[in-house]
């Protein structure tokens, strides 16, 4: 039976107003931080599409055993609280490509059409590697996850290679057609080039933002693993992929801080999904404490980031 202390959490987790309120708060935070540069609307639109795809992924595969819009709402609130993501840059579309990659990977679960799904998943990963070269290092991990999804065979393995290499073959054809056959080399060498580990460009705002998403990913992933037995086998596999992806992304962030903004935008995805899963399904004393603490943390996090953004400390 739901206790009185968890009633507000339940209303937020399952209510129809949760997502509209999150959208309004996101628009307000974005407008407040971008009041002098409305060209940043590209970032808002990109993350809005990413939130929709995250909601579509959760709904299609029933990752949460109740009707909820909390994953998309959590993702938008994390974005809203991080002003340095409000600036428009080409990397804004990375969350869209990343969630699309996961969506196609999940579709391959025990599917006869797994080769086509993996082809599309690796194709989106390849497109993302043009914007974020270290993203290509996740390719072997997709094959590992395909094993757990029971979708890896000779055909799907080759389909993944074809999907990842297709954009680079097309680009090679363009350079050959323009009499510059060596033009593809810089794009290929970027994929294996390890940038020096240099944290000097990062500010206090970056460290706090990174710390919060890392905390969310670790805490809520561990809490999920304690209750994973309640979910179906397919759901457990898919959510564990979210958990592992969060770990891979944080490791990449630590190894390649020069791509911090791009990688950080991707870490919001597993953090939002795992926290939403916990709050939508768990109602006890611990969830009550964590829910209130999360709301307070996000509020102070947003206010701190906006203050730092305007005063440039």
PDB file of C-alpha atoms in Angstrom:
ATOM      1  CA  UNK A   1       0.000   0.000   0.000  1.00  0.00           C
ATOM      2  CA  UNK A   2       1.259   3.464  -0.937  1.00  0.00           C
ATOM      3  CA  UNK A   3       2.140   5.530   2.137  1.00  0.00           C
ATOM      4  CA  UNK A   4       1.304   9.207   2.481  1.00  0.00           C
ATOM      5  CA  UNK A   5       4.961  10.209   2.306  1.00  0.00           C
ATOM      6  CA  UNK A   6       5.319   8.717  -1.206  1.00  0.00           C
ATOM      7  CA  UNK A   7       2.114  10.190  -2.619  1.00  0.00           C
ATOM      8  CA  UNK A   8       3.811  13.203  -4.209  1.00  0.00           C
ATOM      9  CA  UNK A   9       6.478  10.971  -5.739  1.00  0.00           C
ATOM     10  CA  UNK A  10       3.757   8.735  -7.183  1.00  0.00           C
ATOM     11  CA  UNK A  11       1.883  11.701  -8.644  1.00  0.00           C
ATOM     12  CA  UNK A  12       5.063  13.018 -10.279  1.00  0.00           C
ATOM     13  CA  UNK A  13       6.090   9.589 -11.570  1.00  0.00           C
ATOM     14  CA  UNK A  14       2.735   8.652 -13.104  1.00  0.00           C
ATOM     15  CA  UNK A  15       0.964  11.987 -13.585  1.00  0.00           C
ATOM     16  CA  UNK A  16       0.084  13.405 -16.985  1.00  0.00           C
ATOM     17  CA  UNK A  17       1.347  16.860 -16.062  1.00  0.00           C
ATOM     18  CA  UNK A  18       4.918  15.761 -15.347  1.00  0.00           C
ATOM     19  CA  UNK A  19       6.205  16.067 -18.905  1.00  0.00           C
ATOM     20  CA  UNK A  20       4.387  19.360 -19.706  1.00  0.00           C
ATOM     21  CA  UNK A  21       5.770  20.908 -16.513  1.00  0.00           C
ATOM     22  CA  UNK A  22       9.265  19.671 -17.391  1.00  0.00           C
ATOM     23  CA  UNK A  23       8.912  21.172 -20.873  1.00  0.00           C
ATOM     24  CA  UNK A  24       7.820  24.541 -19.448  1.00  0.00           C
ATOM     25  CA  UNK A  25      10.714  24.599 -16.969  1.00  0.00           C
ATOM     26  CA  UNK A  26      13.132  23.652 -19.744  1.00  0.00           C
ATOM     27  CA  UNK A  27      11.864  26.432 -21.993  1.00  0.00           C
ATOM     28  CA  UNK A  28      12.138  28.931 -19.130  1.00  0.00           C
ATOM     29  CA  UNK A  29      15.682  27.881 -18.208  1.00  0.00           C
ATOM     30  CA  UNK A  30      16.785  27.875 -21.836  1.00  0.00           C
ATOM     31  CA  UNK A  31      15.243  31.294 -22.535  1.00  0.00           C
ATOM     32  CA  UNK A  32      16.843  32.692 -19.382  1.00  0.00           C
ATOM     33  CA  UNK A  33      20.326  31.492 -20.365  1.00  0.00           C
ATOM     34  CA  UNK A  34      19.976  32.289 -24.087  1.00  0.00           C
ATOM     35  CA  UNK A  35      18.224  35.629 -23.803  1.00  0.00           C
ATOM     36  CA  UNK A  36      20.940  37.346 -25.863  1.00  0.00           C
ATOM     37  CA  UNK A  37      21.433  34.583 -28.446  1.00  0.00           C
ATOM     38  CA  UNK A  38      18.272  33.066 -29.863  1.00  0.00           C
ATOM     39  CA  UNK A  39      20.311  31.131 -32.417  1.00  0.00           C
ATOM     40  CA  UNK A  40      20.808  28.604 -29.633  1.00  0.00           C
ATOM     41  CA  UNK A  41      17.328  27.317 -30.389  1.00  0.00           C
ATOM     42  CA  UNK A  42      19.039  24.558 -32.381  1.00  0.00           C
ATOM     43  CA  UNK A  43      20.233  23.033 -29.119  1.00  0.00           C
ATOM     44  CA  UNK A  44      16.738  23.187 -27.619  1.00  0.00           C
ATOM     45  CA  UNK A  45      15.199  21.486 -30.651  1.00  0.00           C
ATOM     46  CA  UNK A  46      17.848  18.754 -30.764  1.00  0.00           C
ATOM     47  CA  UNK A  47      17.457  17.854 -27.099  1.00  0.00           C
ATOM     48  CA  UNK A  48      13.680  17.999 -27.477  1.00  0.00           C
ATOM     49  CA  UNK A  49      13.865  15.384 -30.239  1.00  0.00           C
ATOM     50  CA  UNK A  50      16.213  13.305 -28.074  1.00  0.00           C
ATOM     51  CA  UNK A  51      13.705  13.438 -25.191  1.00  0.00           C
ATOM     52  CA  UNK A  52      10.941  12.258 -27.528  1.00  0.00           C
ATOM     53  CA  UNK A  53      13.078   9.344 -28.760  1.00  0.00           C
ATOM     54  CA  UNK A  54      13.906   8.390 -25.168  1.00  0.00           C
ATOM     55  CA  UNK A  55      10.199   8.348 -24.341  1.00  0.00           C
ATOM     56  CA  UNK A  56       9.507   6.317 -27.498  1.00  0.00           C
ATOM     57  CA  UNK A  57      12.208   3.809 -26.526  1.00  0.00           C
ATOM     58  CA  UNK A  58      10.783   3.385 -23.031  1.00  0.00           C
ATOM     59  CA  UNK A  59       7.236   3.000 -24.344  1.00  0.00           C
ATOM     60  CA  UNK A  60       8.040   0.600 -27.193  1.00  0.00           C
ATOM     61  CA  UNK A  61       9.980  -1.832 -25.000  1.00  0.00           C
ATOM     62  CA  UNK A  62       7.997  -1.271 -21.765  1.00  0.00           C
ATOM     63  CA  UNK A  63      11.168  -0.600 -19.793  1.00  0.00           C
ATOM     64  CA  UNK A  64       9.109   0.682 -16.858  1.00  0.00           C
ATOM     65  CA  UNK A  65       6.180  -1.400 -15.627  1.00  0.00           C
ATOM     66  CA  UNK A  66       3.780   1.524 -15.408  1.00  0.00           C
ATOM     67  CA  UNK A  67       2.691   4.434 -17.553  1.00  0.00           C
ATOM     68  CA  UNK A  68       5.137   7.260 -17.036  1.00  0.00           C
ATOM     69  CA  UNK A  69       6.843  10.110 -18.857  1.00  0.00           C
ATOM     70  CA  UNK A  70       9.526  10.437 -16.215  1.00  0.00           C
ATOM     71  CA  UNK A  71      12.497   9.374 -18.426  1.00  0.00           C
ATOM     72  CA  UNK A  72      11.896  12.198 -20.905  1.00  0.00           C
ATOM     73  CA  UNK A  73      11.074  14.660 -18.117  1.00  0.00           C
ATOM     74  CA  UNK A  74      14.258  13.775 -16.201  1.00  0.00           C
ATOM     75  CA  UNK A  75      16.340  14.122 -19.365  1.00  0.00           C
ATOM     76  CA  UNK A  76      14.879  17.563 -20.101  1.00  0.00           C
ATOM     77  CA  UNK A  77      15.387  18.769 -16.522  1.00  0.00           C
ATOM     78  CA  UNK A  78      19.032  17.661 -16.555  1.00  0.00           C
ATOM     79  CA  UNK A  79      19.463  19.522 -19.838  1.00  0.00           C
ATOM     80  CA  UNK A  80      17.656  22.591 -18.494  1.00  0.00           C
ATOM     81  CA  UNK A  81      19.924  22.697 -15.452  1.00  0.00           C
ATOM     82  CA  UNK A  82      23.094  22.702 -17.592  1.00  0.00           C
ATOM     83  CA  UNK A  83      23.482  26.056 -19.396  1.00  0.00           C
ATOM     84  CA  UNK A  84      26.672  25.124 -21.243  1.00  0.00           C
ATOM     85  CA  UNK A  85      24.567  22.600 -23.201  1.00  0.00           C
ATOM     86  CA  UNK A  86      22.142  25.343 -24.230  1.00  0.00           C
ATOM     87  CA  UNK A  87      24.642  26.719 -26.733  1.00  0.00           C
ATOM     88  CA  UNK A  88      24.059  25.558 -30.298  1.00  0.00           C
ATOM     89  CA  UNK A  89      26.871  23.427 -31.697  1.00  0.00           C
ATOM     90  CA  UNK A  90      26.993  20.576 -34.184  1.00  0.00           C
ATOM     91  CA  UNK A  91      27.386  18.057 -31.352  1.00  0.00           C
ATOM     92  CA  UNK A  92      23.826  18.820 -30.198  1.00  0.00           C
ATOM     93  CA  UNK A  93      22.532  16.079 -32.482  1.00  0.00           C
ATOM     94  CA  UNK A  94      24.682  13.425 -30.786  1.00  0.00           C
ATOM     95  CA  UNK A  95      21.981  12.463 -28.217  1.00  0.00           C
ATOM     96  CA  UNK A  96      19.540  11.969 -31.103  1.00  0.00           C
ATOM     97  CA  UNK A  97      21.980   9.682 -32.924  1.00  0.00           C
ATOM     98  CA  UNK A  98      22.882   7.841 -29.722  1.00  0.00           C
ATOM     99  CA  UNK A  99      19.288   7.091 -28.704  1.00  0.00           C
ATOM    100  CA  UNK A 100      18.519   6.095 -32.299  1.00  0.00           C
ATOM    101  CA  UNK A 101      21.478   3.713 -32.119  1.00  0.00           C
ATOM    102  CA  UNK A 102      20.138   2.154 -28.900  1.00  0.00           C
ATOM    103  CA  UNK A 103      16.616   1.949 -30.301  1.00  0.00           C
ATOM    104  CA  UNK A 104      17.773  -0.073 -33.312  1.00  0.00           C
ATOM    105  CA  UNK A 105      20.031  -2.206 -31.123  1.00  0.00           C
ATOM    106  CA  UNK A 106      17.084  -3.051 -28.863  1.00  0.00           C
ATOM    107  CA  UNK A 107      14.927  -3.932 -31.874  1.00  0.00           C
ATOM    108  CA  UNK A 108      17.395  -6.686 -32.741  1.00  0.00           C
ATOM    109  CA  UNK A 109      16.423  -8.693 -29.650  1.00  0.00           C
ATOM    110  CA  UNK A 110      15.824 -12.267 -30.855  1.00  0.00           C
ATOM    111  CA  UNK A 111      14.697 -10.808 -34.183  1.00  0.00           C
ATOM    112  CA  UNK A 112      14.860 -12.442 -37.603  1.00  0.00           C
ATOM    113  CA  UNK A 113      15.611  -8.961 -38.942  1.00  0.00           C
ATOM    114  CA  UNK A 114      18.553  -8.446 -36.570  1.00  0.00           C
ATOM    115  CA  UNK A 115      21.059  -7.826 -39.426  1.00  0.00           C
ATOM    116  CA  UNK A 116      19.009  -4.854 -40.632  1.00  0.00           C
ATOM    117  CA  UNK A 117      18.622  -3.484 -37.106  1.00  0.00           C
ATOM    118  CA  UNK A 118      22.331  -3.789 -36.367  1.00  0.00           C
ATOM    119  CA  UNK A 119      23.148  -2.211 -39.726  1.00  0.00           C
ATOM    120  CA  UNK A 120      21.095   0.853 -38.776  1.00  0.00           C
ATOM    121  CA  UNK A 121      22.501   0.915 -35.246  1.00  0.00           C
ATOM    122  CA  UNK A 122      26.115   0.884 -36.473  1.00  0.00           C
ATOM    123  CA  UNK A 123      25.266   3.392 -39.200  1.00  0.00           C
ATOM    124  CA  UNK A 124      24.056   5.902 -36.604  1.00  0.00           C
ATOM    125  CA  UNK A 125      27.129   5.175 -34.492  1.00  0.00           C
ATOM    126  CA  UNK A 126      29.316   5.871 -37.526  1.00  0.00           C
ATOM    127  CA  UNK A 127      27.569   9.178 -38.210  1.00  0.00           C
ATOM    128  CA  UNK A 128      28.112  10.126 -34.580  1.00  0.00           C
ATOM    129  CA  UNK A 129      31.823   9.319 -34.889  1.00  0.00           C
ATOM    130  CA  UNK A 130      32.175  12.108 -37.464  1.00  0.00           C
ATOM    131  CA  UNK A 131      31.225  14.550 -34.706  1.00  0.00           C
ATOM    132  CA  UNK A 132      32.771  12.651 -31.802  1.00  0.00           C
ATOM    133  CA  UNK A 133      35.617  10.324 -32.915  1.00  0.00           C
ATOM    134  CA  UNK A 134      35.935   8.444 -29.570  1.00  0.00           C
ATOM    135  CA  UNK A 135      32.344   7.271 -30.037  1.00  0.00           C
ATOM    136  CA  UNK A 136      33.724   4.738 -32.525  1.00  0.00           C
ATOM    137  CA  UNK A 137      35.404   2.943 -29.629  1.00  0.00           C
ATOM    138  CA  UNK A 138      31.953   1.815 -28.472  1.00  0.00           C
ATOM    139  CA  UNK A 139      31.532  -0.303 -31.640  1.00  0.00           C
ATOM    140  CA  UNK A 140      33.037  -3.502 -30.130  1.00  0.00           C
ATOM    141  CA  UNK A 141      30.767  -3.060 -27.108  1.00  0.00           C
ATOM    142  CA  UNK A 142      27.699  -3.091 -29.355  1.00  0.00           C
ATOM    143  CA  UNK A 143      28.691  -6.562 -30.520  1.00  0.00           C
ATOM    144  CA  UNK A 144      29.037  -7.648 -26.897  1.00  0.00           C
ATOM    145  CA  UNK A 145      25.560  -6.333 -26.150  1.00  0.00           C
ATOM    146  CA  UNK A 146      24.246  -8.011 -29.310  1.00  0.00           C
ATOM    147  CA  UNK A 147      25.329 -11.334 -27.796  1.00  0.00           C
ATOM    148  CA  UNK A 148      23.142 -10.726 -24.740  1.00  0.00           C
ATOM    149  CA  UNK A 149      20.318  -9.690 -27.078  1.00  0.00           C
ATOM    150  CA  UNK A 150      20.734 -13.028 -28.918  1.00  0.00           C
ATOM    151  CA  UNK A 151      21.015 -11.218 -32.209  1.00  0.00           C
ATOM    152  CA  UNK A 152      24.665 -11.755 -33.111  1.00  0.00           C
ATOM    153  CA  UNK A 153      25.414 -14.140 -35.958  1.00  0.00           C
ATOM    154  CA  UNK A 154      27.533 -14.062 -39.085  1.00  0.00           C
ATOM    155  CA  UNK A 155      24.975 -12.021 -41.032  1.00  0.00           C
ATOM    156  CA  UNK A 156      24.407  -9.448 -38.293  1.00  0.00           C
ATOM    157  CA  UNK A 157      28.156  -9.192 -37.599  1.00  0.00           C
ATOM    158  CA  UNK A 158      28.822  -8.349 -41.259  1.00  0.00           C
ATOM    159  CA  UNK A 159      25.820  -6.012 -41.312  1.00  0.00           C
ATOM    160  CA  UNK A 160      27.322  -4.074 -38.393  1.00  0.00           C
ATOM    161  CA  UNK A 161      30.640  -3.686 -40.229  1.00  0.00           C
ATOM    162  CA  UNK A 162      28.829  -2.539 -43.370  1.00  0.00           C
ATOM    163  CA  UNK A 163      26.741  -0.038 -41.414  1.00  0.00           C
ATOM    164  CA  UNK A 164      29.740   1.498 -39.674  1.00  0.00           C
ATOM    165  CA  UNK A 165      31.941   1.716 -42.770  1.00  0.00           C
ATOM    166  CA  UNK A 166      29.244   2.927 -45.198  1.00  0.00           C
ATOM    167  CA  UNK A 167      29.591   6.687 -44.422  1.00  0.00           C
ATOM    168  CA  UNK A 168      33.361   6.434 -44.752  1.00  0.00           C
ATOM    169  CA  UNK A 169      33.086   4.550 -48.075  1.00  0.00           C
ATOM    170  CA  UNK A 170      30.766   7.268 -49.385  1.00  0.00           C
ATOM    171  CA  UNK A 171      33.141   9.977 -48.196  1.00  0.00           C
ATOM    172  CA  UNK A 172      36.047   8.138 -49.844  1.00  0.00           C
ATOM    173  CA  UNK A 173      34.095   8.055 -53.099  1.00  0.00           C
ATOM    174  CA  UNK A 174      33.552  11.802 -52.860  1.00  0.00           C
ATOM    175  CA  UNK A 175      37.262  12.471 -52.353  1.00  0.00           C
ATOM    176  CA  UNK A 176      38.179  10.170 -55.243  1.00  0.00           C
ATOM    177  CA  UNK A 177      35.639  11.926 -57.464  1.00  0.00           C
ATOM    178  CA  UNK A 178      37.222  15.299 -56.553  1.00  0.00           C
ATOM    179  CA  UNK A 179      40.748  13.990 -57.302  1.00  0.00           C
ATOM    180  CA  UNK A 180      41.751  13.996 -53.645  1.00  0.00           C
ATOM    181  CA  UNK A 181      42.004  10.286 -52.708  1.00  0.00           C
ATOM    182  CA  UNK A 182      44.044  11.028 -49.581  1.00  0.00           C
ATOM    183  CA  UNK A 183      41.384  13.365 -48.185  1.00  0.00           C
ATOM    184  CA  UNK A 184      39.789  10.490 -46.261  1.00  0.00           C
ATOM    185  CA  UNK A 185      42.928   9.853 -44.191  1.00  0.00           C
ATOM    186  CA  UNK A 186      42.350  12.607 -41.574  1.00  0.00           C
ATOM    187  CA  UNK A 187      38.853  11.242 -40.903  1.00  0.00           C
ATOM    188  CA  UNK A 188      40.187   7.714 -40.423  1.00  0.00           C
ATOM    189  CA  UNK A 189      43.144   8.684 -38.251  1.00  0.00           C
ATOM    190  CA  UNK A 190      40.851  10.659 -35.928  1.00  0.00           C
ATOM    191  CA  UNK A 191      39.101   7.411 -35.003  1.00  0.00           C
ATOM    192  CA  UNK A 192      42.238   5.911 -33.480  1.00  0.00           C
ATOM    193  CA  UNK A 193      43.956   9.071 -32.280  1.00  0.00           C
ATOM    194  CA  UNK A 194      44.107   9.349 -28.499  1.00  0.00           C
ATOM    195  CA  UNK A 195      44.019  12.990 -27.442  1.00  0.00           C
ATOM    196  CA  UNK A 196      46.178  14.035 -24.443  1.00  0.00           C
ATOM    197  CA  UNK A 197      44.368  13.809 -21.105  1.00  0.00           C
ATOM    198  CA  UNK A 198      44.098  17.480 -20.162  1.00  0.00           C
ATOM    199  CA  UNK A 199      41.532  18.674 -17.639  1.00  0.00           C
ATOM    200  CA  UNK A 200      42.673  22.303 -17.662  1.00  0.00           C
ATOM    201  CA  UNK A 201      39.855  23.512 -19.990  1.00  0.00           C
ATOM    202  CA  UNK A 202      37.232  22.215 -17.542  1.00  0.00           C
ATOM    203  CA  UNK A 203      35.731  24.618 -15.024  1.00  0.00           C
ATOM    204  CA  UNK A 204      34.021  24.127 -11.678  1.00  0.00           C
ATOM    205  CA  UNK A 205      30.676  24.047 -13.517  1.00  0.00           C
ATOM    206  CA  UNK A 206      31.831  21.100 -15.613  1.00  0.00           C
ATOM    207  CA  UNK A 207      33.093  19.153 -12.615  1.00  0.00           C
ATOM    208  CA  UNK A 208      29.866  19.634 -10.659  1.00  0.00           C
ATOM    209  CA  UNK A 209      27.723  18.683 -13.656  1.00  0.00           C
ATOM    210  CA  UNK A 210      29.836  15.595 -14.283  1.00  0.00           C
ATOM    211  CA  UNK A 211      29.742  14.642 -10.608  1.00  0.00           C
ATOM    212  CA  UNK A 212      25.946  14.831 -10.459  1.00  0.00           C
ATOM    213  CA  UNK A 213      25.347  12.672 -13.542  1.00  0.00           C
ATOM    214  CA  UNK A 214      27.987  10.196 -12.353  1.00  0.00           C
ATOM    215  CA  UNK A 215      26.284  10.042  -8.955  1.00  0.00           C
ATOM    216  CA  UNK A 216      22.887   9.474 -10.581  1.00  0.00           C
ATOM    217  CA  UNK A 217      24.242   6.746 -12.853  1.00  0.00           C
ATOM    218  CA  UNK A 218      25.999   4.857 -10.043  1.00  0.00           C
ATOM    219  CA  UNK A 219      23.338   5.152  -7.337  1.00  0.00           C
ATOM    220  CA  UNK A 220      20.291   4.363  -9.447  1.00  0.00           C
ATOM    221  CA  UNK A 221      22.014   1.623 -11.438  1.00  0.00           C
ATOM    222  CA  UNK A 222      23.021  -0.136  -8.216  1.00  0.00           C
ATOM    223  CA  UNK A 223      19.510   0.263  -6.813  1.00  0.00           C
ATOM    224  CA  UNK A 224      18.092  -1.197 -10.009  1.00  0.00           C
ATOM    225  CA  UNK A 225      20.381  -4.236  -9.888  1.00  0.00           C
ATOM    226  CA  UNK A 226      18.976  -5.038  -6.435  1.00  0.00           C
ATOM    227  CA  UNK A 227      15.430  -5.271  -7.812  1.00  0.00           C
ATOM    228  CA  UNK A 228      16.111  -6.348 -11.407  1.00  0.00           C
ATOM    229  CA  UNK A 229      14.554  -9.770 -10.771  1.00  0.00           C
ATOM    230  CA  UNK A 230      11.102  -8.147 -10.829  1.00  0.00           C
ATOM    231  CA  UNK A 231      11.403  -7.318 -14.544  1.00  0.00           C
ATOM    232  CA  UNK A 232      11.068  -9.588 -17.558  1.00  0.00           C
ATOM    233  CA  UNK A 233      14.232 -11.075 -19.042  1.00  0.00           C
ATOM    234  CA  UNK A 234      14.142  -8.723 -22.047  1.00  0.00           C
ATOM    235  CA  UNK A 235      13.668  -5.661 -19.837  1.00  0.00           C
ATOM    236  CA  UNK A 236      16.572  -6.690 -17.604  1.00  0.00           C
ATOM    237  CA  UNK A 237      18.844  -7.060 -20.629  1.00  0.00           C
ATOM    238  CA  UNK A 238      17.883  -3.673 -22.083  1.00  0.00           C
ATOM    239  CA  UNK A 239      18.238  -1.794 -18.806  1.00  0.00           C
ATOM    240  CA  UNK A 240      21.599  -3.392 -18.159  1.00  0.00           C
ATOM    241  CA  UNK A 241      22.696  -2.079 -21.527  1.00  0.00           C
ATOM    242  CA  UNK A 242      21.714   1.400 -20.327  1.00  0.00           C
ATOM    243  CA  UNK A 243      23.767   0.783 -17.178  1.00  0.00           C
ATOM    244  CA  UNK A 244      26.845  -0.367 -19.080  1.00  0.00           C
ATOM    245  CA  UNK A 245      26.540   2.453 -21.609  1.00  0.00           C
ATOM    246  CA  UNK A 246      26.565   4.945 -18.763  1.00  0.00           C
ATOM    247  CA  UNK A 247      29.761   3.357 -17.461  1.00  0.00           C
ATOM    248  CA  UNK A 248      31.439   3.374 -20.900  1.00  0.00           C
ATOM    249  CA  UNK A 249      30.529   7.024 -21.463  1.00  0.00           C
ATOM    250  CA  UNK A 250      31.923   8.150 -18.105  1.00  0.00           C
ATOM    251  CA  UNK A 251      35.148   6.245 -18.782  1.00  0.00           C
ATOM    252  CA  UNK A 252      35.426   7.951 -22.179  1.00  0.00           C
ATOM    253  CA  UNK A 253      34.804  11.314 -20.524  1.00  0.00           C
ATOM    254  CA  UNK A 254      37.632  10.664 -18.075  1.00  0.00           C
ATOM    255  CA  UNK A 255      39.992   9.567 -20.862  1.00  0.00           C
ATOM    256  CA  UNK A 256      39.088  12.259 -23.391  1.00  0.00           C
ATOM    257  CA  UNK A 257      38.100  15.441 -21.501  1.00  0.00           C
ATOM    258  CA  UNK A 258      38.695  17.519 -24.637  1.00  0.00           C
ATOM    259  CA  UNK A 259      35.308  16.206 -25.831  1.00  0.00           C
ATOM    260  CA  UNK A 260      33.623  16.889 -22.502  1.00  0.00           C
ATOM    261  CA  UNK A 261      30.513  18.726 -23.737  1.00  0.00           C
ATOM    262  CA  UNK A 262      29.731  16.101 -26.369  1.00  0.00           C
ATOM    263  CA  UNK A 263      30.260  13.124 -24.056  1.00  0.00           C
ATOM    264  CA  UNK A 264      28.492  14.770 -21.134  1.00  0.00           C
ATOM    265  CA  UNK A 265      25.361  15.288 -23.230  1.00  0.00           C
ATOM    266  CA  UNK A 266      25.285  11.512 -23.785  1.00  0.00           C
ATOM    267  CA  UNK A 267      25.716  10.668 -20.096  1.00  0.00           C
ATOM    268  CA  UNK A 268      22.375  12.365 -19.404  1.00  0.00           C
ATOM    269  CA  UNK A 269      20.586   9.529 -21.218  1.00  0.00           C
ATOM    270  CA  UNK A 270      21.389   6.576 -18.920  1.00  0.00           C
ATOM    271  CA  UNK A 271      21.246   8.833 -15.841  1.00  0.00           C
ATOM    272  CA  UNK A 272      17.712   9.947 -16.748  1.00  0.00           C
ATOM    273  CA  UNK A 273      16.492   6.446 -17.614  1.00  0.00           C
ATOM    274  CA  UNK A 274      17.815   4.691 -14.513  1.00  0.00           C
ATOM    275  CA  UNK A 275      16.630   7.388 -12.092  1.00  0.00           C
ATOM    276  CA  UNK A 276      13.181   7.450 -13.733  1.00  0.00           C
ATOM    277  CA  UNK A 277      12.895   3.654 -13.511  1.00  0.00           C
ATOM    278  CA  UNK A 278      13.640   3.732  -9.794  1.00  0.00           C
ATOM    279  CA  UNK A 279      11.280   6.571  -8.882  1.00  0.00           C
ATOM    280  CA  UNK A 280       8.423   5.226 -11.022  1.00  0.00           C
ATOM    281  CA  UNK A 281       8.446   1.764  -9.438  1.00  0.00           C
ATOM    282  CA  UNK A 282       9.868   2.081  -5.925  1.00  0.00           C
ATOM    283  CA  UNK A 283       7.886   3.680  -3.104  1.00  0.00           C
ATOM    284  CA  UNK A 284       9.449   3.307   0.328  1.00  0.00           C
ATOM    285  CA  UNK A 285      11.331   5.374   2.895  1.00  0.00           C
ATOM    286  CA  UNK A 286      14.582   5.327   0.902  1.00  0.00           C
ATOM    287  CA  UNK A 287      12.884   6.367  -2.353  1.00  0.00           C
ATOM    288  CA  UNK A 288      11.140   9.196  -0.482  1.00  0.00           C
ATOM    289  CA  UNK A 289      14.474  10.488   0.807  1.00  0.00           C
ATOM    290  CA  UNK A 290      16.196  10.097  -2.562  1.00  0.00           C
ATOM    291  CA  UNK A 291      13.315  11.737  -4.441  1.00  0.00           C
ATOM    292  CA  UNK A 292      13.344  14.835  -2.255  1.00  0.00           C
ATOM    293  CA  UNK A 293      17.138  14.941  -2.304  1.00  0.00           C
ATOM    294  CA  UNK A 294      17.132  14.686  -6.111  1.00  0.00           C
ATOM    295  CA  UNK A 295      14.648  17.546  -6.464  1.00  0.00           C
ATOM    296  CA  UNK A 296      16.689  19.743  -4.136  1.00  0.00           C
ATOM    297  CA  UNK A 297      19.937  18.805  -5.862  1.00  0.00           C
ATOM    298  CA  UNK A 298      18.538  19.602  -9.312  1.00  0.00           C
ATOM    299  CA  UNK A 299      17.156  22.930  -8.084  1.00  0.00           C
ATOM    300  CA  UNK A 300      20.445  24.071  -6.528  1.00  0.00           C
ATOM    301  CA  UNK A 301      22.349  22.633  -9.501  1.00  0.00           C
ATOM    302  CA  UNK A 302      20.279  24.704 -11.940  1.00  0.00           C
ATOM    303  CA  UNK A 303      20.541  27.905  -9.869  1.00  0.00           C
ATOM    304  CA  UNK A 304      24.287  27.454  -9.406  1.00  0.00           C
ATOM    305  CA  UNK A 305      24.886  26.852 -13.108  1.00  0.00           C
ATOM    306  CA  UNK A 306      22.791  29.846 -14.136  1.00  0.00           C
ATOM    307  CA  UNK A 307      24.660  32.030 -11.655  1.00  0.00           C
ATOM    308  CA  UNK A 308      28.029  30.799 -12.941  1.00  0.00           C
ATOM    309  CA  UNK A 309      26.842  31.224 -16.528  1.00  0.00           C
ATOM    310  CA  UNK A 310      25.926  34.879 -16.108  1.00  0.00           C
ATOM    311  CA  UNK A 311      28.788  35.952 -13.865  1.00  0.00           C
ATOM    312  CA  UNK A 312      31.441  33.873 -15.704  1.00  0.00           C
ATOM    313  CA  UNK A 313      33.245  32.663 -12.585  1.00  0.00           C
TER     314      UNK A 313
END
